[in-house]
């Protein structure tokens, strides 16, 4: 089974025994849960697009391990062309879902692991790279979703992992056995964890010798014994529980997903362990994973941005304001910001290079600049979208009011009649319901459930702004720039 369809993917989730909790309760049928299902539909898009001949070039690739056609989300980049196609694929998926489609964390983990395990083996004579390749072949062959999980709870930020009062606040090796390791701890706000067949765990930061047991990386099934997840709630999430909810959801079909993933003494057999104490490589793995994921944001957020710009343009049209010059200018500004993000995603890909393992990696400085811009521009894009949409996007009555036939007027008008009368705008261009739909979509993306995927995730996903600034400082070569200035200014010491 080289390529699954979206439907086959959803069915494959039913075969897992993943332990999920939400609102203080165990959720047994999480696949059909109305709060969770949109996030599953969103991942399913990564399968359906790969089966669509018009997107074959972007969505699929040839495996360097087997020579077979695979979903690009399971591919190891073999060239700068592959790196660019990755970004274009993510923009496409963002355009089709207006959401976080979750599968990139696994793809970015594969690529970080592939090159890092190669270099660990070179130094220590371990066989992590072969183990990893075997695991990846299994993933490609079965077209699986794998969650790349990096972020530890971290406890007191001023203390190293080993110095925390509670030793579990960074995920660690609790016990070493001849046939594997037992791990304990948790990973926070993990994108798509419930929707993933497997997880790849990576350390969250560079480590020192005292933190050796925290320098651990491995793969494990999402339904492994001792593993469970607590679902992260989102703004307006309970709207999804309302009977017949549609317009008020803004994006009925798709959404993102984040959860706390807990490892309550989970046994990991040796064949799935890719780092176990080589603390001097923890930083490399983190830097590469973060670099790939910062590149990713130059694709996915741009695709979502395309939909936001389209929605703002429609809202203006539906309000009858689309001819106003300030509206046109705001749409230009949004487009400029969005394409600048894309330019960064493409640039860090084009400037990529081969790693020692032969796989390709992005230019780290440009990838960090890309993500740094993502911590700002979507906020401005959303601000302009809200400006164009008008206050109605947050003051409108509910869908139920618009559909209500309760008589309230002296001439027999229902609540629905009244709402439809007073919220009608450019009737030649749209029905009141269409106007409602586009405003609810903007509410959802700016303030509602999807805001996690477009706004706050733009700030903190793939690392908070300061994490990129540290990398920009490290990679920015200020010394080299000083030499340039000295040379031109005629300073010779
Ligand atoms: Fe992919 Fe973007 Fe979601 Fe990260 S935030 S998993 S890059 S869609
Ligand atoms: Fe993310």
Short mmCIF file of C-alpha atoms and ligand atoms in Angstrom, two decimals:
data_model
loop_
_atom_site.label_atom_id
_atom_site.label_comp_id
_atom_site.label_asym_id
_atom_site.label_seq_id
_atom_site.Cartn_x
_atom_site.Cartn_y
_atom_site.Cartn_z
CA UNK A 1 0.00 0.00 0.00
CA UNK A 2 2.12 2.89 -1.22
CA UNK A 3 -0.56 5.58 -1.07
CA UNK A 4 -3.63 5.52 1.16
CA UNK A 5 -6.75 7.54 0.39
CA UNK A 6 -8.24 9.95 2.93
CA UNK A 7 -11.02 7.47 3.68
CA UNK A 8 -8.56 4.62 4.19
CA UNK A 9 -6.54 6.85 6.52
CA UNK A 10 -9.61 7.61 8.64
CA UNK A 11 -10.50 3.92 8.78
CA UNK A 12 -6.92 3.07 9.77
CA UNK A 13 -7.28 5.30 12.85
CA UNK A 14 -10.19 3.16 14.06
CA UNK A 15 -7.80 0.22 14.38
CA UNK A 16 -5.66 2.08 16.92
CA UNK A 17 -6.26 1.89 20.66
CA UNK A 18 -5.02 5.41 21.32
CA UNK A 19 -6.00 6.59 24.79
CA UNK A 20 -7.60 10.05 24.56
CA UNK A 21 -9.05 12.27 27.30
CA UNK A 22 -11.04 15.49 26.90
CA UNK A 23 -13.10 17.60 29.32
CA UNK A 24 -12.11 15.21 32.11
CA UNK A 25 -13.43 12.11 30.38
CA UNK A 26 -12.07 9.23 28.34
CA UNK A 27 -13.14 9.49 24.72
CA UNK A 28 -13.51 6.04 23.21
CA UNK A 29 -14.77 6.86 19.74
CA UNK A 30 -12.50 9.84 19.16
CA UNK A 31 -12.53 9.37 15.39
CA UNK A 32 -16.17 10.48 15.19
CA UNK A 33 -16.10 13.01 18.01
CA UNK A 34 -17.43 16.34 16.64
CA UNK A 35 -14.64 18.36 18.27
CA UNK A 36 -11.86 16.07 17.01
CA UNK A 37 -13.19 15.02 13.61
CA UNK A 38 -12.42 18.25 11.69
CA UNK A 39 -8.74 17.82 12.59
CA UNK A 40 -8.84 14.26 11.21
CA UNK A 41 -10.52 15.46 8.01
CA UNK A 42 -7.69 17.95 7.69
CA UNK A 43 -4.98 15.27 7.76
CA UNK A 44 -7.07 13.22 5.32
CA UNK A 45 -6.60 16.03 2.77
CA UNK A 46 -2.87 15.21 2.66
CA UNK A 47 -3.88 11.76 1.42
CA UNK A 48 -6.59 12.79 -1.02
CA UNK A 49 -4.44 15.44 -2.69
CA UNK A 50 -1.67 12.84 -3.18
CA UNK A 51 -4.14 10.70 -5.11
CA UNK A 52 -5.22 13.58 -7.33
CA UNK A 53 -3.26 13.46 -10.63
CA UNK A 54 -3.12 17.27 -10.92
CA UNK A 55 -1.10 17.49 -7.68
CA UNK A 56 1.02 14.38 -8.16
CA UNK A 57 4.27 16.29 -8.70
CA UNK A 58 3.93 18.26 -5.47
CA UNK A 59 2.24 15.70 -3.26
CA UNK A 60 4.28 12.60 -4.10
CA UNK A 61 7.97 11.79 -4.44
CA UNK A 62 10.26 8.85 -5.21
CA UNK A 63 11.65 7.26 -2.07
CA UNK A 64 15.45 7.31 -1.83
CA UNK A 65 15.14 4.11 0.24
CA UNK A 66 12.99 1.97 -2.04
CA UNK A 67 12.63 3.84 -5.35
CA UNK A 68 8.86 3.64 -4.89
CA UNK A 69 6.29 6.41 -5.21
CA UNK A 70 5.40 7.73 -1.77
CA UNK A 71 3.52 10.62 -0.19
CA UNK A 72 5.89 13.60 0.02
CA UNK A 73 5.05 13.91 3.72
CA UNK A 74 7.16 10.75 4.23
CA UNK A 75 10.02 11.80 1.94
CA UNK A 76 13.67 12.56 2.66
CA UNK A 77 14.59 15.63 0.61
CA UNK A 78 17.11 14.77 -2.08
CA UNK A 79 17.66 18.21 -3.63
CA UNK A 80 16.83 21.90 -3.28
CA UNK A 81 14.02 21.17 -5.77
CA UNK A 82 12.54 18.74 -3.21
CA UNK A 83 12.81 21.43 -0.52
CA UNK A 84 10.92 23.92 -2.69
CA UNK A 85 8.26 21.38 -3.58
CA UNK A 86 7.75 20.74 0.12
CA UNK A 87 6.92 24.43 0.69
CA UNK A 88 4.62 24.52 -2.35
CA UNK A 89 2.85 21.38 -1.15
CA UNK A 90 2.25 23.01 2.25
CA UNK A 91 0.90 26.17 0.64
CA UNK A 92 -1.49 24.01 -1.37
CA UNK A 93 -2.66 22.10 1.72
CA UNK A 94 -3.14 25.40 3.59
CA UNK A 95 -5.25 26.73 0.72
CA UNK A 96 -7.44 23.62 0.73
CA UNK A 97 -8.00 23.45 4.50
CA UNK A 98 -7.44 26.97 5.94
CA UNK A 99 -6.06 25.05 8.88
CA UNK A 100 -3.11 23.16 10.31
CA UNK A 101 -3.01 19.82 8.47
CA UNK A 102 -0.60 18.45 11.09
CA UNK A 103 1.42 16.02 9.01
CA UNK A 104 4.49 18.25 8.57
CA UNK A 105 5.87 17.70 12.07
CA UNK A 106 6.51 14.06 11.17
CA UNK A 107 8.07 14.97 7.82
CA UNK A 108 10.36 17.48 9.51
CA UNK A 109 11.27 14.94 12.19
CA UNK A 110 12.16 12.33 9.52
CA UNK A 111 14.52 14.73 7.80
CA UNK A 112 16.15 15.90 11.03
CA UNK A 113 16.59 12.30 12.24
CA UNK A 114 17.92 11.03 8.93
CA UNK A 115 20.90 13.38 8.84
CA UNK A 116 21.54 13.52 12.61
CA UNK A 117 21.55 9.75 13.18
CA UNK A 118 24.07 9.46 10.33
CA UNK A 119 26.40 11.85 12.13
CA UNK A 120 25.93 10.25 15.56
CA UNK A 121 26.87 6.87 14.09
CA UNK A 122 29.96 8.37 12.49
CA UNK A 123 31.21 9.61 15.84
CA UNK A 124 30.11 6.79 18.13
CA UNK A 125 29.86 3.73 15.85
CA UNK A 126 26.20 3.26 16.81
CA UNK A 127 23.63 1.92 14.33
CA UNK A 128 20.90 4.52 14.78
CA UNK A 129 20.86 5.51 11.10
CA UNK A 130 20.13 1.96 9.91
CA UNK A 131 17.43 1.58 12.56
CA UNK A 132 15.89 4.86 11.50
CA UNK A 133 15.95 3.96 7.79
CA UNK A 134 14.21 0.67 8.57
CA UNK A 135 11.53 2.51 10.52
CA UNK A 136 11.10 5.09 7.76
CA UNK A 137 10.72 2.38 5.13
CA UNK A 138 7.91 0.90 7.22
CA UNK A 139 6.29 4.36 7.45
CA UNK A 140 6.59 4.95 3.69
CA UNK A 141 5.35 1.48 2.82
CA UNK A 142 2.24 1.91 4.99
CA UNK A 143 1.77 5.64 4.27
CA UNK A 144 1.55 6.47 7.97
CA UNK A 145 1.15 9.75 9.83
CA UNK A 146 3.91 10.21 12.40
CA UNK A 147 3.84 12.98 14.98
CA UNK A 148 7.18 14.71 15.47
CA UNK A 149 7.20 15.61 19.16
CA UNK A 150 9.81 17.91 20.63
CA UNK A 151 8.42 20.32 23.23
CA UNK A 152 8.83 19.28 26.88
CA UNK A 153 6.82 20.92 29.67
CA UNK A 154 10.18 22.41 30.90
CA UNK A 155 9.04 23.35 34.43
CA UNK A 156 11.23 26.11 35.87
CA UNK A 157 12.83 27.67 32.78
CA UNK A 158 15.91 28.74 34.72
CA UNK A 159 16.83 25.15 35.59
CA UNK A 160 18.43 22.44 33.42
CA UNK A 161 16.48 19.19 32.92
CA UNK A 162 18.38 17.24 35.59
CA UNK A 163 18.05 20.12 38.11
CA UNK A 164 14.24 20.30 38.04
CA UNK A 165 12.48 19.48 41.28
CA UNK A 166 10.26 17.05 39.38
CA UNK A 167 12.50 14.95 37.12
CA UNK A 168 9.62 14.23 34.71
CA UNK A 169 9.32 17.80 33.41
CA UNK A 170 11.65 16.86 30.59
CA UNK A 171 11.10 13.47 28.97
CA UNK A 172 13.82 11.08 30.07
CA UNK A 173 15.22 7.59 30.04
CA UNK A 174 14.07 6.16 33.35
CA UNK A 175 15.59 2.74 32.89
CA UNK A 176 17.99 1.07 30.47
CA UNK A 177 17.44 -2.61 29.70
CA UNK A 178 19.32 -4.98 27.38
CA UNK A 179 16.45 -4.94 24.89
CA UNK A 180 15.44 -1.28 25.11
CA UNK A 181 14.67 1.72 27.32
CA UNK A 182 11.81 2.80 29.57
CA UNK A 183 10.87 6.45 29.12
CA UNK A 184 8.92 8.82 31.34
CA UNK A 185 7.70 12.40 30.93
CA UNK A 186 5.49 14.31 28.51
CA UNK A 187 5.44 16.40 25.36
CA UNK A 188 3.27 19.53 25.31
CA UNK A 189 0.99 21.04 22.67
CA UNK A 190 1.70 18.29 20.19
CA UNK A 191 0.23 18.99 16.80
CA UNK A 192 -1.82 16.11 15.41
CA UNK A 193 -0.74 13.61 18.06
CA UNK A 194 -4.10 11.85 18.32
CA UNK A 195 -4.34 11.64 14.53
CA UNK A 196 -0.91 10.05 14.16
CA UNK A 197 -0.24 6.33 13.87
CA UNK A 198 3.21 6.69 15.43
CA UNK A 199 5.26 9.30 17.26
CA UNK A 200 8.89 10.32 16.92
CA UNK A 201 10.19 11.88 20.12
CA UNK A 202 13.12 14.29 20.13
CA UNK A 203 14.84 16.29 22.87
CA UNK A 204 13.65 19.85 23.28
CA UNK A 205 16.99 21.65 23.62
CA UNK A 206 20.76 21.24 23.57
CA UNK A 207 21.92 19.11 26.53
CA UNK A 208 25.00 18.80 28.71
CA UNK A 209 26.50 15.65 30.22
CA UNK A 210 24.42 15.94 33.40
CA UNK A 211 21.33 15.80 31.20
CA UNK A 212 22.44 12.65 29.40
CA UNK A 213 19.27 10.72 30.22
CA UNK A 214 17.22 13.49 28.67
CA UNK A 215 19.09 13.27 25.35
CA UNK A 216 16.73 10.68 23.97
CA UNK A 217 15.01 10.13 20.65
CA UNK A 218 12.82 7.24 19.57
CA UNK A 219 9.73 6.13 17.67
CA UNK A 220 6.70 4.51 19.26
CA UNK A 221 3.15 3.63 18.26
CA UNK A 222 0.55 6.16 19.39
CA UNK A 223 -1.29 3.41 21.25
CA UNK A 224 1.76 2.04 23.08
CA UNK A 225 1.19 0.74 26.60
CA UNK A 226 1.54 3.62 29.10
CA UNK A 227 0.97 6.36 26.50
CA UNK A 228 -2.05 8.67 26.67
CA UNK A 229 -3.13 12.08 25.46
CA UNK A 230 -5.14 14.95 26.90
CA UNK A 231 -6.82 17.04 24.22
CA UNK A 232 -6.12 20.79 24.11
CA UNK A 233 -9.25 22.90 23.94
CA UNK A 234 -9.72 25.73 21.47
CA UNK A 235 -11.79 28.92 21.42
CA UNK A 236 -15.43 28.25 20.43
CA UNK A 237 -14.77 24.47 20.37
CA UNK A 238 -18.13 23.61 21.97
CA UNK A 239 -19.91 25.24 19.04
CA UNK A 240 -19.02 22.00 17.26
CA UNK A 241 -21.23 20.14 19.73
CA UNK A 242 -24.31 22.18 18.83
CA UNK A 243 -26.87 20.23 16.88
CA UNK A 244 -26.81 20.99 13.16
CA UNK A 245 -23.95 23.49 13.59
CA UNK A 246 -22.81 24.79 10.22
CA UNK A 247 -22.53 28.53 9.50
CA UNK A 248 -21.47 29.41 13.05
CA UNK A 249 -18.45 27.12 12.79
CA UNK A 250 -16.83 29.23 10.09
CA UNK A 251 -14.79 26.23 8.94
CA UNK A 252 -17.06 23.28 9.42
CA UNK A 253 -14.90 20.64 7.82
CA UNK A 254 -11.33 21.29 8.93
CA UNK A 255 -9.35 22.24 12.00
CA UNK A 256 -6.08 21.74 13.83
CA UNK A 257 -5.30 19.68 16.90
CA UNK A 258 -2.91 19.95 19.84
CA UNK A 259 -2.61 17.71 22.89
CA UNK A 260 -0.50 16.86 25.91
CA UNK A 261 1.15 13.48 25.28
CA UNK A 262 2.08 11.58 28.44
CA UNK A 263 4.65 8.76 28.65
CA UNK A 264 3.87 6.89 31.82
CA UNK A 265 6.84 4.47 31.82
CA UNK A 266 6.68 3.39 28.20
CA UNK A 267 9.00 0.61 26.99
CA UNK A 268 10.79 1.32 23.71
CA UNK A 269 12.56 -1.63 22.05
CA UNK A 270 16.11 -0.93 20.81
CA UNK A 271 15.11 -1.04 17.13
CA UNK A 272 13.12 2.19 17.61
CA UNK A 273 15.72 4.08 19.65
CA UNK A 274 17.63 6.71 17.64
CA UNK A 275 19.49 8.54 20.43
CA UNK A 276 20.07 7.41 24.00
CA UNK A 277 22.51 9.60 25.85
CA UNK A 278 24.56 11.16 23.02
CA UNK A 279 23.91 14.55 24.56
CA UNK A 280 26.33 16.34 22.25
CA UNK A 281 23.94 15.66 19.33
CA UNK A 282 20.75 16.85 21.04
CA UNK A 283 21.41 20.42 19.86
CA UNK A 284 21.94 19.30 16.26
CA UNK A 285 18.67 17.37 16.21
CA UNK A 286 16.76 20.30 17.70
CA UNK A 287 18.35 22.84 15.35
CA UNK A 288 17.58 20.75 12.27
CA UNK A 289 14.03 19.86 13.22
CA UNK A 290 13.31 23.48 14.17
CA UNK A 291 14.94 24.70 10.95
CA UNK A 292 12.79 22.41 8.80
CA UNK A 293 9.66 23.39 10.68
CA UNK A 294 10.48 27.10 10.40
CA UNK A 295 10.75 26.57 6.64
CA UNK A 296 7.36 24.79 6.76
CA UNK A 297 5.69 27.93 8.05
CA UNK A 298 6.70 29.72 4.84
CA UNK A 299 4.29 27.30 3.12
CA UNK A 300 1.39 26.36 5.38
CA UNK A 301 0.71 29.81 6.84
CA UNK A 302 0.93 31.34 3.36
CA UNK A 303 -1.73 28.94 2.09
CA UNK A 304 -4.02 29.82 4.98
CA UNK A 305 -3.18 33.49 4.37
CA UNK A 306 -4.39 33.10 0.77
CA UNK A 307 -7.80 32.03 2.10
CA UNK A 308 -7.89 34.88 4.64
CA UNK A 309 -7.14 37.43 1.90
CA UNK A 310 -9.85 35.88 -0.28
CA UNK A 311 -12.34 36.01 2.60
CA UNK A 312 -11.52 39.66 3.33
CA UNK A 313 -11.99 40.53 -0.36
CA UNK A 314 -15.36 38.73 -0.36
CA UNK A 315 -16.45 40.46 2.86
CA UNK A 316 -15.68 43.81 1.22
CA UNK A 317 -17.63 42.82 -1.88
CA UNK A 318 -20.58 41.57 0.17
CA UNK A 319 -20.58 44.84 2.15
CA UNK A 320 -20.53 46.83 -1.10
CA UNK A 321 -17.18 48.36 -0.11
CA UNK A 322 -14.90 46.64 -2.61
CA UNK A 323 -14.45 49.69 -4.83
CA UNK A 324 -13.09 51.86 -2.00
CA UNK A 325 -9.42 52.63 -2.59
CA UNK A 326 -8.41 52.00 1.03
CA UNK A 327 -9.89 48.49 0.81
CA UNK A 328 -7.93 47.78 -2.36
CA UNK A 329 -4.80 49.05 -0.66
CA UNK A 330 -5.36 46.85 2.40
CA UNK A 331 -5.70 43.81 0.16
CA UNK A 332 -2.44 44.79 -1.55
CA UNK A 333 -0.75 45.07 1.84
CA UNK A 334 -2.04 41.65 2.92
CA UNK A 335 -0.81 40.12 -0.32
CA UNK A 336 2.58 41.78 0.05
CA UNK A 337 2.99 40.40 3.56
CA UNK A 338 1.81 36.93 2.60
CA UNK A 339 4.09 36.67 -0.44
CA UNK A 340 7.04 37.91 1.64
CA UNK A 341 6.53 34.88 3.90
CA UNK A 342 6.43 32.63 0.84
CA UNK A 343 9.58 34.27 -0.55
CA UNK A 344 11.39 33.33 2.68
CA UNK A 345 10.15 29.73 2.49
CA UNK A 346 11.35 29.42 -1.09
CA UNK A 347 14.62 31.24 -0.41
CA UNK A 348 15.71 29.02 2.48
CA UNK A 349 14.90 26.01 0.29
CA UNK A 350 16.76 27.29 -2.78
CA UNK A 351 19.81 28.01 -0.63
CA UNK A 352 19.69 24.54 0.92
CA UNK A 353 22.59 22.10 0.79
CA UNK A 354 23.44 18.42 1.18
CA UNK A 355 24.12 17.00 4.65
CA UNK A 356 26.78 14.36 5.29
CA UNK A 357 24.08 11.71 4.92
CA UNK A 358 23.26 12.95 1.41
CA UNK A 359 19.84 14.35 2.31
CA UNK A 360 19.17 18.04 1.82
CA UNK A 361 18.67 20.67 4.48
CA UNK A 362 17.51 24.28 4.26
CA UNK A 363 19.65 27.36 4.82
CA UNK A 364 19.22 27.72 8.58
CA UNK A 365 19.60 31.51 8.74
CA UNK A 366 16.95 32.10 6.09
CA UNK A 367 14.61 29.49 7.64
CA UNK A 368 14.83 31.32 10.95
CA UNK A 369 14.21 34.66 9.26
CA UNK A 370 11.19 33.04 7.60
CA UNK A 371 9.67 31.97 10.91
CA UNK A 372 10.56 35.28 12.59
CA UNK A 373 8.46 37.03 9.94
CA UNK A 374 5.68 34.52 10.55
CA UNK A 375 5.57 35.64 14.20
CA UNK A 376 4.50 39.06 12.91
CA UNK A 377 2.91 39.16 9.46
CA UNK A 378 -0.13 36.90 10.05
CA UNK A 379 -1.06 39.21 12.94
CA UNK A 380 -1.02 42.17 10.60
CA UNK A 381 -2.89 40.20 7.92
CA UNK A 382 -5.56 39.30 10.49
CA UNK A 383 -5.73 42.91 11.73
CA UNK A 384 -6.39 44.10 8.20
CA UNK A 385 -8.93 41.31 7.61
CA UNK A 386 -10.82 42.39 10.74
CA UNK A 387 -10.63 46.01 9.61
CA UNK A 388 -12.14 45.12 6.23
CA UNK A 389 -14.76 42.71 7.63
CA UNK A 390 -16.25 45.20 10.09
CA UNK A 391 -17.48 44.66 13.64
CA UNK A 392 -20.30 42.40 12.55
CA UNK A 393 -17.96 39.42 12.49
CA UNK A 394 -18.11 39.42 16.30
CA UNK A 395 -21.56 40.87 17.03
CA UNK A 396 -23.84 38.90 14.74
CA UNK A 397 -26.72 36.77 16.10
CA UNK A 398 -26.43 33.02 15.84
CA UNK A 399 -27.23 30.79 12.90
CA UNK A 400 -30.25 29.57 14.89
CA UNK A 401 -31.63 33.14 15.00
CA UNK A 402 -31.29 33.50 11.26
CA UNK A 403 -33.22 30.25 10.85
CA UNK A 404 -35.78 30.86 13.59
CA UNK A 405 -39.48 31.04 12.71
CA UNK A 406 -40.52 32.44 16.07
CA UNK A 407 -42.85 35.35 15.35
CA UNK A 408 -41.67 38.57 17.00
CA UNK A 409 -42.85 41.44 14.75
CA UNK A 410 -46.19 43.22 14.60
CA UNK A 411 -46.67 42.13 11.03
CA UNK A 412 -45.85 38.50 11.69
CA UNK A 413 -42.08 38.77 11.08
CA UNK A 414 -40.03 35.94 12.55
CA UNK A 415 -36.62 36.30 14.22
CA UNK A 416 -35.20 34.91 10.97
CA UNK A 417 -37.02 37.55 8.88
CA UNK A 418 -35.72 40.33 11.11
CA UNK A 419 -32.12 39.07 11.03
CA UNK A 420 -32.21 38.59 7.28
CA UNK A 421 -33.69 42.06 6.77
CA UNK A 422 -31.26 43.98 8.94
CA UNK A 423 -28.11 42.08 8.03
CA UNK A 424 -28.65 42.13 4.28
CA UNK A 425 -26.01 44.18 2.46
CA UNK A 426 -25.01 43.99 -1.19
CA UNK A 427 -27.99 41.84 -2.18
CA UNK A 428 -26.96 41.69 -5.83
CA UNK A 429 -23.70 40.00 -4.85
CA UNK A 430 -24.70 37.71 -2.02
CA UNK A 431 -27.43 36.31 0.15
CA UNK A 432 -27.43 37.28 3.82
CA UNK A 433 -26.37 33.72 4.60
CA UNK A 434 -23.31 33.99 2.35
CA UNK A 435 -22.36 37.21 4.08
CA UNK A 436 -22.77 35.44 7.39
CA UNK A 437 -20.63 32.54 6.23
CA UNK A 438 -17.68 34.66 5.21
CA UNK A 439 -17.80 36.72 8.42
CA UNK A 440 -18.00 33.58 10.55
CA UNK A 441 -15.05 32.17 8.65
CA UNK A 442 -13.05 35.29 9.48
CA UNK A 443 -14.15 35.08 13.11
CA UNK A 444 -13.00 31.47 13.19
CA UNK A 445 -9.59 32.18 11.70
CA UNK A 446 -8.96 35.39 13.66
CA UNK A 447 -10.46 34.51 17.05
CA UNK A 448 -12.06 31.09 16.99
CA UNK A 449 -10.85 27.49 16.86
CA UNK A 450 -8.67 28.03 13.78
CA UNK A 451 -6.87 30.94 15.45
CA UNK A 452 -4.70 28.33 17.15
CA UNK A 453 -3.43 27.33 13.72
CA UNK A 454 -3.05 30.76 12.16
CA UNK A 455 -2.40 33.32 14.88
CA UNK A 456 -0.96 31.99 18.12
CA UNK A 457 0.71 29.09 16.33
CA UNK A 458 2.38 31.64 14.07
CA UNK A 459 3.88 33.11 17.23
CA UNK A 460 4.90 29.96 19.11
CA UNK A 461 4.80 27.02 16.70
CA UNK A 462 8.24 25.81 15.56
CA UNK A 463 9.67 27.84 18.45
CA UNK A 464 8.80 31.21 19.97
CA UNK A 465 10.30 34.39 18.45
CA UNK A 466 13.29 34.48 20.81
CA UNK A 467 14.37 31.01 19.68
CA UNK A 468 14.73 32.30 16.13
CA UNK A 469 16.55 35.42 17.28
CA UNK A 470 19.16 33.27 19.01
CA UNK A 471 19.66 31.34 15.75
CA UNK A 472 19.76 34.55 13.72
CA UNK A 473 22.43 35.88 16.06
CA UNK A 474 24.42 32.67 15.76
CA UNK A 475 24.15 32.46 11.99
CA UNK A 476 24.23 36.18 11.18
CA UNK A 477 28.04 36.45 11.00
CA UNK A 478 28.40 39.90 12.56
CA UNK A 479 32.20 39.46 12.64
CA UNK A 480 32.26 38.95 8.88
CA UNK A 481 30.11 42.04 8.42
CA UNK A 482 32.49 44.08 10.60
CA UNK A 483 35.34 43.06 8.31
CA UNK A 484 33.36 44.27 5.29
CA UNK A 485 32.82 47.64 6.93
CA UNK A 486 36.49 47.94 7.97
CA UNK A 487 37.65 47.17 4.44
CA UNK A 488 35.45 49.83 2.84
CA UNK A 489 36.22 52.40 5.55
CA UNK A 490 39.95 51.86 5.22
CA UNK A 491 40.50 50.44 8.72
CA UNK A 492 43.42 48.01 8.60
CA UNK A 493 43.61 46.45 12.05
FE1 LIG B 1 2.22 21.76 9.11
FE2 LIG B 1 1.92 24.32 9.50
FE3 LIG B 1 0.59 22.62 11.03
FE4 LIG B 1 3.21 22.87 11.35
S1 LIG B 1 1.68 24.46 11.69
S2 LIG B 1 2.08 20.95 11.18
S3 LIG B 1 3.88 23.28 9.23
S4 LIG B 1 0.34 22.90 8.83
FE1 LIG B 2 2.93 24.01 13.99
#
